[in-house]
mmCIF file of C-alpha atoms and ligand atoms in Angstrom:
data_model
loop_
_atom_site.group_PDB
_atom_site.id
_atom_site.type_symbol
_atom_site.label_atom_id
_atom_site.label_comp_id
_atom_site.label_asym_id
_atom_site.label_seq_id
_atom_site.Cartn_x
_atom_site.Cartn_y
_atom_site.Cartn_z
ATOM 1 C CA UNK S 1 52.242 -151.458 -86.361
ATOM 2 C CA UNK S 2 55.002 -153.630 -87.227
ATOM 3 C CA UNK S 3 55.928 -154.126 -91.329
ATOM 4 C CA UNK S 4 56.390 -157.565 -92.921
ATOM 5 C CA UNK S 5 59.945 -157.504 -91.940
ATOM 6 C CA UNK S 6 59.060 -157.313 -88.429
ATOM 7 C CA UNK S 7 57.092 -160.544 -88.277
ATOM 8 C CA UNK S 8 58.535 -163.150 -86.579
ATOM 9 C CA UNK S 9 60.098 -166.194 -88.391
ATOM 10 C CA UNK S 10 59.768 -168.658 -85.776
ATOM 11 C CA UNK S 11 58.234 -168.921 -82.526
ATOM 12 C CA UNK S 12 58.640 -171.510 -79.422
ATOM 13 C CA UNK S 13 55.619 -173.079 -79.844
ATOM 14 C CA UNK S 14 55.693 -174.593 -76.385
ATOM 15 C CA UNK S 15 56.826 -171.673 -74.636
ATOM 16 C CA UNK S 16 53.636 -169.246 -76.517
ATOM 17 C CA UNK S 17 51.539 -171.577 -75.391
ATOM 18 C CA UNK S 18 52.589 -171.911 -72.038
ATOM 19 C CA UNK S 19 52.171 -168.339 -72.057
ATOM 20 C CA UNK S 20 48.957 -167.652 -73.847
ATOM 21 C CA UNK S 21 47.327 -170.455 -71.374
ATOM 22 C CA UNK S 22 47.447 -168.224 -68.077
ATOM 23 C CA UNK S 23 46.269 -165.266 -70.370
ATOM 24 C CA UNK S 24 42.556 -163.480 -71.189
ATOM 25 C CA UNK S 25 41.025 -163.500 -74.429
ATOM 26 C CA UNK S 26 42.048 -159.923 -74.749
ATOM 27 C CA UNK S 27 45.526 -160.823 -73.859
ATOM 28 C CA UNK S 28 45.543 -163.268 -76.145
ATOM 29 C CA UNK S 29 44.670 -161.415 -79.201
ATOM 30 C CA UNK S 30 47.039 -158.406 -78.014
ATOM 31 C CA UNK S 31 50.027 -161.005 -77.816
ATOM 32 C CA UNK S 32 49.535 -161.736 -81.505
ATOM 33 C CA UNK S 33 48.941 -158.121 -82.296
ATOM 34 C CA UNK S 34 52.152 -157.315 -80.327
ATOM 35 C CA UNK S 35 54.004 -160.230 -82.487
ATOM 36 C CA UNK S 36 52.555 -159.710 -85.586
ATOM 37 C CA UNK S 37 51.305 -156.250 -85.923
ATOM 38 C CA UNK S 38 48.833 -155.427 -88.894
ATOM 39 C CA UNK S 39 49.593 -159.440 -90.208
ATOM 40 C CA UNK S 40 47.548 -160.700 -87.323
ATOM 41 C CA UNK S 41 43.772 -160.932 -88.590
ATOM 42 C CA UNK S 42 40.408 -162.442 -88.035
ATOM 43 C CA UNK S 43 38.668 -164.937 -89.779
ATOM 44 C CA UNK S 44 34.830 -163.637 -88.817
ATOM 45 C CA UNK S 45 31.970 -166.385 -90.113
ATOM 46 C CA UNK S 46 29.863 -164.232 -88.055
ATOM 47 C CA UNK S 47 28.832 -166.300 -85.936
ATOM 48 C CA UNK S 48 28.821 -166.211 -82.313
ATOM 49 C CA UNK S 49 31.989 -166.301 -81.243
ATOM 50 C CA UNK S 50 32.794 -164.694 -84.288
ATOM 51 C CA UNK S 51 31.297 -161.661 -82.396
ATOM 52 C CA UNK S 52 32.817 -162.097 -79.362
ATOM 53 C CA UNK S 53 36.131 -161.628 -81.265
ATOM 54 C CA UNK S 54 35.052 -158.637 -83.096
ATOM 55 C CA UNK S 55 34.004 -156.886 -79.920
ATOM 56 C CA UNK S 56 37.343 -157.717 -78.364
ATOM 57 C CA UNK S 57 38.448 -155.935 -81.172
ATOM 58 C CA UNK S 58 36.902 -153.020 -80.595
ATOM 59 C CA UNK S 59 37.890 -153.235 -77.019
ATOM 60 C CA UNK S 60 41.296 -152.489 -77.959
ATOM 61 C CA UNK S 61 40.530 -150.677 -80.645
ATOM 62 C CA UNK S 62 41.959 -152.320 -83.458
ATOM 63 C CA UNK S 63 41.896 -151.524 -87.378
ATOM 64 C CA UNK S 64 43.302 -154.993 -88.058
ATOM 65 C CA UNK S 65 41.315 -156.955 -91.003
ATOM 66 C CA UNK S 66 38.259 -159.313 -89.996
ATOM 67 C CA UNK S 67 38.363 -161.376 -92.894
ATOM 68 C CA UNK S 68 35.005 -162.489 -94.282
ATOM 69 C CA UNK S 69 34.540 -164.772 -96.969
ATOM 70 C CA UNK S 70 31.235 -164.145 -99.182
ATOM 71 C CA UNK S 71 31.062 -167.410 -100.970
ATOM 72 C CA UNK S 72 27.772 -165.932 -102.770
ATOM 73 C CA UNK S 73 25.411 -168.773 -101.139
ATOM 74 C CA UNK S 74 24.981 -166.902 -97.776
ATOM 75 C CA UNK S 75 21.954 -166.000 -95.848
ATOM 76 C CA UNK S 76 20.681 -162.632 -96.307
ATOM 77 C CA UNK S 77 20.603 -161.946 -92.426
ATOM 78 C CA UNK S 78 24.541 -162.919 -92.646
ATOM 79 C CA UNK S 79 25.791 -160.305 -95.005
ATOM 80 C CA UNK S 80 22.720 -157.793 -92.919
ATOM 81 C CA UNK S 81 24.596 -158.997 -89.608
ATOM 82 C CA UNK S 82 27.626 -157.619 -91.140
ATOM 83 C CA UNK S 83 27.027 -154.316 -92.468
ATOM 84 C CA UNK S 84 25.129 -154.002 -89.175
ATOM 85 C CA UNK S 85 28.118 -154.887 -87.267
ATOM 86 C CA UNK S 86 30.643 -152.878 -89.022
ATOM 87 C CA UNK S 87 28.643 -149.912 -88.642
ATOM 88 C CA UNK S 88 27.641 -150.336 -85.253
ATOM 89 C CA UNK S 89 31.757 -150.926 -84.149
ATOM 90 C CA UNK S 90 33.275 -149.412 -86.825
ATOM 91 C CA UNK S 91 35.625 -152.365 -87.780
ATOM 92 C CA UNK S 92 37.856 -153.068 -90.395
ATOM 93 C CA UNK S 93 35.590 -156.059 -92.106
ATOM 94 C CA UNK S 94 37.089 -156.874 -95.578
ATOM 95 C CA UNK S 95 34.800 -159.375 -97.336
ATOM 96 C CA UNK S 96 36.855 -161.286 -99.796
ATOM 97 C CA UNK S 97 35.163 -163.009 -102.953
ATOM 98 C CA UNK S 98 35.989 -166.550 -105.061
ATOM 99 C CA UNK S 99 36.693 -165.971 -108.516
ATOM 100 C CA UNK S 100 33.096 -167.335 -110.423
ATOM 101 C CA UNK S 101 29.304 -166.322 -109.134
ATOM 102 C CA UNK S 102 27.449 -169.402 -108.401
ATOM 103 C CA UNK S 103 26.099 -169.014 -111.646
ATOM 104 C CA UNK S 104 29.349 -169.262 -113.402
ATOM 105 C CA UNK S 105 30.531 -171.980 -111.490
ATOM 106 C CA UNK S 106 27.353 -173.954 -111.850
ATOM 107 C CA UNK S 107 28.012 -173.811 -115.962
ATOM 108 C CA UNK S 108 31.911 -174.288 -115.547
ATOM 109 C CA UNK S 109 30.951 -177.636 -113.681
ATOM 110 C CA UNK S 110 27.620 -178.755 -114.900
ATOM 111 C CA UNK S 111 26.176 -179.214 -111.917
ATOM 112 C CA UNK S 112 25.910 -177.446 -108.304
ATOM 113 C CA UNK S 113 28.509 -178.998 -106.538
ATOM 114 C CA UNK S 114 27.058 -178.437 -103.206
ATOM 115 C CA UNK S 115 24.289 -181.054 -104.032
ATOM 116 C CA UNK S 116 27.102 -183.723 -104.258
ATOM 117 C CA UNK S 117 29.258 -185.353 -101.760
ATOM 118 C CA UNK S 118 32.273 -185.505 -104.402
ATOM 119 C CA UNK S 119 31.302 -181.925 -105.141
ATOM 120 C CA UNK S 120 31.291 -180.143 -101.574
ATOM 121 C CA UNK S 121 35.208 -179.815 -100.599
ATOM 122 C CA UNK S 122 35.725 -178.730 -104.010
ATOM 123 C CA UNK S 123 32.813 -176.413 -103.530
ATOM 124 C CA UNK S 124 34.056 -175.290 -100.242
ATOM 125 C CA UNK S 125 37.557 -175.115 -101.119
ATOM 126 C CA UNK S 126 36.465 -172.848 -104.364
ATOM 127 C CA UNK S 127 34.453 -170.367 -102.318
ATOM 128 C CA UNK S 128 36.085 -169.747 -99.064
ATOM 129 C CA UNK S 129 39.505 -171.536 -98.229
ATOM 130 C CA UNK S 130 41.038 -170.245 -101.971
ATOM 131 C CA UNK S 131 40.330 -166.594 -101.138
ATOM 132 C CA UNK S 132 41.602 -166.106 -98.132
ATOM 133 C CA UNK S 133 44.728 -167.876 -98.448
ATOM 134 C CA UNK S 134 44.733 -166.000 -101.843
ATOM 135 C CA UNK S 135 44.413 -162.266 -99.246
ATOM 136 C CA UNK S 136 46.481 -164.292 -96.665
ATOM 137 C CA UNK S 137 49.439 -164.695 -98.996
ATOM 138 C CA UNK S 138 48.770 -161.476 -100.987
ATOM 139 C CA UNK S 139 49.395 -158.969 -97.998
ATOM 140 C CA UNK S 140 51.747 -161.233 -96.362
ATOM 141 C CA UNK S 141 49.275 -162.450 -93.123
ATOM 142 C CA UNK S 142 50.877 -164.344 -90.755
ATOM 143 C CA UNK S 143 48.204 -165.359 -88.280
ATOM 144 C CA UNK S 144 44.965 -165.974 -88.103
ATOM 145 C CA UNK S 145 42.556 -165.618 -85.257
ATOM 146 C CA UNK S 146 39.226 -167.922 -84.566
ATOM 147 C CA UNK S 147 36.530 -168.799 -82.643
ATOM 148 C CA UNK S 148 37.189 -172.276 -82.333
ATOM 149 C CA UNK S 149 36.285 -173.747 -78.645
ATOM 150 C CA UNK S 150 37.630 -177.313 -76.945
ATOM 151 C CA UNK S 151 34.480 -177.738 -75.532
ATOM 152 C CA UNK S 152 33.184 -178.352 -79.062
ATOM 153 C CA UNK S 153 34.559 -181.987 -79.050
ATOM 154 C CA UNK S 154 36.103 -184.050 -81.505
ATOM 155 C CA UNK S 155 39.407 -182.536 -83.263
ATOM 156 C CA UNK S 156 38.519 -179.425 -81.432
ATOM 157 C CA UNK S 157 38.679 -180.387 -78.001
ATOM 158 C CA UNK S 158 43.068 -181.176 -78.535
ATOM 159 C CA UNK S 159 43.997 -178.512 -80.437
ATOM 160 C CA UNK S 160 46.003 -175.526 -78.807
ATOM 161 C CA UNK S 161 45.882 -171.706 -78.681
ATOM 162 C CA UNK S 162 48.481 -171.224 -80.934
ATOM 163 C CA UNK S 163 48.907 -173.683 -84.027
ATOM 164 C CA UNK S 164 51.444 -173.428 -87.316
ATOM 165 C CA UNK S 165 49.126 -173.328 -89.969
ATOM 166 C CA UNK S 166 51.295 -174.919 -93.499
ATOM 167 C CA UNK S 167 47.976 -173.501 -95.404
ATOM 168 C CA UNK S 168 49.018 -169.822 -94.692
ATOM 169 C CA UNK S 169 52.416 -170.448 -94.063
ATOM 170 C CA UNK S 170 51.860 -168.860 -90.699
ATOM 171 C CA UNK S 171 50.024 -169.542 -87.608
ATOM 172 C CA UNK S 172 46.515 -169.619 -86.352
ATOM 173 C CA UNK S 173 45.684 -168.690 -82.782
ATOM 174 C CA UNK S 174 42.571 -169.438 -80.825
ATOM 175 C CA UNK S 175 41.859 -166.374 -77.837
ATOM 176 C CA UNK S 176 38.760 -168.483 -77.455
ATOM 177 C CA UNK S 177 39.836 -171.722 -76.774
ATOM 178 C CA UNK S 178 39.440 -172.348 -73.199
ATOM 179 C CA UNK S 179 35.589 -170.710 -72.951
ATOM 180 C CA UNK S 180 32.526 -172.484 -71.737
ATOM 181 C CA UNK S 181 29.092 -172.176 -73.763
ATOM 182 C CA UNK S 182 28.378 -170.103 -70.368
ATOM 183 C CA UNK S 183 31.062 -167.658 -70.721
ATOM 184 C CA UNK S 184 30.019 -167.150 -74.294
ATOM 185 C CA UNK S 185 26.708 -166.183 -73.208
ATOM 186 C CA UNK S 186 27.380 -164.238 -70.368
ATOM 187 C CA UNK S 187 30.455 -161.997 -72.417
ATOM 188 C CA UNK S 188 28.053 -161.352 -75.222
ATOM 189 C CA UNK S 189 24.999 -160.290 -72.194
ATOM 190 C CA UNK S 190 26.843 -158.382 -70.201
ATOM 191 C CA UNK S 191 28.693 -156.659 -72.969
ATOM 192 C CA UNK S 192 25.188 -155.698 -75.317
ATOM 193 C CA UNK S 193 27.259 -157.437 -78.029
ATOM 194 C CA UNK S 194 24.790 -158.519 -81.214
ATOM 195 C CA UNK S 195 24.690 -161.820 -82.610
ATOM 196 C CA UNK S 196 23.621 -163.521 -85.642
ATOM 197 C CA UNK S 197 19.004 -163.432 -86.199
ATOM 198 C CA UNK S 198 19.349 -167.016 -87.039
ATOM 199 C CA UNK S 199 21.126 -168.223 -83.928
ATOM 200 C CA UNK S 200 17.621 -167.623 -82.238
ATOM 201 C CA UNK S 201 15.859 -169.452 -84.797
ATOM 202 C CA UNK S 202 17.430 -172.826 -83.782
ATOM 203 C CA UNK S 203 20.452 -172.560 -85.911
ATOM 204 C CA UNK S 204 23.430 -173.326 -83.608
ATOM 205 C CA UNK S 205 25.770 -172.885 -86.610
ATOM 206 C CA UNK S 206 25.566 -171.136 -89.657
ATOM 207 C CA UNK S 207 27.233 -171.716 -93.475
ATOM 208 C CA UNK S 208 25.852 -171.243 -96.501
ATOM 209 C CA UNK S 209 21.966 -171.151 -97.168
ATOM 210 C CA UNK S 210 21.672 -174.126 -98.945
ATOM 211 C CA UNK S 211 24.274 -176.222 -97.011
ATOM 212 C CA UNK S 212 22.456 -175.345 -93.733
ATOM 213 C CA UNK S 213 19.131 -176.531 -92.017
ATOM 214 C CA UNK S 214 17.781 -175.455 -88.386
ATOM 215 C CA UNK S 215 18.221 -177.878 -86.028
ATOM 216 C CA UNK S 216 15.739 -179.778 -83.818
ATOM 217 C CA UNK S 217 15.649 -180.185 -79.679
ATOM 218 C CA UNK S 218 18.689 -182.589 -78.760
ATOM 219 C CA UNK S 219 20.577 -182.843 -82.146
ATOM 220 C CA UNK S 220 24.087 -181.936 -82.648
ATOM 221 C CA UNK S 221 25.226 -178.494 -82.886
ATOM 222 C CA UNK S 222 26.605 -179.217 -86.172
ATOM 223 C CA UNK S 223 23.764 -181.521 -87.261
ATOM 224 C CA UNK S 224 22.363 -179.105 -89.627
ATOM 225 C CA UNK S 225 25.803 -178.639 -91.513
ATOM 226 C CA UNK S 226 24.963 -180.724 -95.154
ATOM 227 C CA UNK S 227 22.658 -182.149 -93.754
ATOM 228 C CA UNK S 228 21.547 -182.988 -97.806
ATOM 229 C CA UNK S 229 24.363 -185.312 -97.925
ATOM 230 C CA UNK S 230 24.439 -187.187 -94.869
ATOM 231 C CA UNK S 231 23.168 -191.100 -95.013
ATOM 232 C CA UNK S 232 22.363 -193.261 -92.959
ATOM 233 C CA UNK S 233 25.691 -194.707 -92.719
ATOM 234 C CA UNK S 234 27.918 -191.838 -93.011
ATOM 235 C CA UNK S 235 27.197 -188.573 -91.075
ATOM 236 C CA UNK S 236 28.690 -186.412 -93.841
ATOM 237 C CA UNK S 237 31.125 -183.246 -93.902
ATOM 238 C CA UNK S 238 31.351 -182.161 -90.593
ATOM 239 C CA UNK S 239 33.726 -178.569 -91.002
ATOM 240 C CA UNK S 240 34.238 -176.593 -94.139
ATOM 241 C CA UNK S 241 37.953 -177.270 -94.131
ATOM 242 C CA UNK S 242 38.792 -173.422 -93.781
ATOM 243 C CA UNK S 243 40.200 -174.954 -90.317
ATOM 244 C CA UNK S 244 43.588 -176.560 -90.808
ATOM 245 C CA UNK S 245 43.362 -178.628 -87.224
ATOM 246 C CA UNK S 246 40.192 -180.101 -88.920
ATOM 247 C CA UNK S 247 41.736 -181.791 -91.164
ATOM 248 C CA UNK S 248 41.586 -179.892 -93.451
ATOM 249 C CA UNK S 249 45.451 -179.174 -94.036
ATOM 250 C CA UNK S 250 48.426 -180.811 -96.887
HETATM 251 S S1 SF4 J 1 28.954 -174.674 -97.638
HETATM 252 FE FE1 SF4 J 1 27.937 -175.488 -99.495
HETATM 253 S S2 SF4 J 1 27.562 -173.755 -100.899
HETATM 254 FE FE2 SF4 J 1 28.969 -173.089 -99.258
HETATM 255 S S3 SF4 J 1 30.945 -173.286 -100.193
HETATM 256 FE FE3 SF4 J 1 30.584 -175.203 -99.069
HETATM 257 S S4 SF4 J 1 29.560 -176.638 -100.486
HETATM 258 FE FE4 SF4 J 1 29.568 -174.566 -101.421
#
């Protein structure tokens, strides 16, 4: 594995991504391995694609860090899903942690921010984007690998495979950019892969407990996402901001 030293300072942008276009997944994530040795990590929210990435993973058998964030609100079948899923693959899962409980939060602020619309991205930014930059910067992580899919629409569907990321002062890279909801499906079938209890239980995307509802025949995939704070007029937070090409960046 390559040491800090080793990582590259800059890269072509254009030219990687020419590259990592004609490539696999699993060619993908070994470029970035190749490039960035033990700096190149997940971000795992456990969902679906979330497990496709692990698996690849395990494919080529690497101990690199799948970063997940326990913001202390999640379901109990996420952190299950998890253990389950470490065990099963033996992976390097490293669950990092924000620096109050709920409980302490809730008395720091007065109120449980999550409730609030001017109390969510503070919320979020608290309990998942602060510690992992905070591990990011820490052990000197250069890139960071995702699930994120074109085919998801709106600021997904221009982003590339390979993105500078200011947040991490690195890069993020997305194997799983050019894949079809039926190449998700089939990858995970034909490969016994395990995924997430509540995906079958009509939620299409998963957060925290209390920032996420199931959600009904012919809504949005991202309709149950604070769905407490949406309004008539305004549809709400749509991402997390843990993605900088949401938005979410300086
Ligand atoms: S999803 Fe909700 S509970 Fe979770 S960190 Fe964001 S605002 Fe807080």
């Amino acid at each position: 594995m390559s040491t800090a030293e080793e990582v590259p300072a800059t890269i072509d942008l254009a030219l990687a991504n020419r590259h990592l276009e004609g490539m696999s997944a699993e060619e993908r994530i070994q470029w970035a391995v190749d490039r960035f040795g033990e700096h190149a990590v997940i971000l795992s929210s456990m969902q679906k694609t979330s497990s496709v990435l692990m698996h690849l993973f395990y494919k080529l058998s690497l101990e690199n860090e799948i970063l997940f964030v326990d913001t202390g609100f999640h379901f109990h079948e996420t952190l299950q899903f998890r253990d389950e899923f470490m065990r099963r693959y033996k992976l390097n899962i490293v669950t990092l942690y924000p620096t109050n409980t709920p409980e302490k939060q809730e008395e720091l602020y007065g109120r449980k921010l999550h409730l609030f619309v001017d109390g969510q991205p503070e919320c979020c930014d608290m309990r998942k984007k602060r510690p992992f930059n905070k591990h990011m910067k820490t052990n000197g992580r250069k890139l960071v690998m995702n699930g994120m899919r074109r085919s998801e629409g709106g600021r997904r569907a221009k982003i590339d495979f390979l993105e500078v990321d200011p947040s991490i002062n690195g890069f993020k890279l997305n194997p799983l950019l050019d894949w079809s909801e039926e190449q998700l499906e089939t990858y995970l079938k034909e490969n016994n892969v395990p995924v997430h209890p509540l995906h079958a239980k009509s939620y299409p995307s998963i957060g925290c407990a209390c920032c996420t509802t199931p959600v009904a025949p012919g809504e949005d995939e991202r309709a149950g996402r604070w769905r407490h704070l949406k309004t008539d007029e305004d549809e709400g937070p749509r991402y997390c901001g843990m993605n900088y090409s949401d938005g979410s960046g300086i």
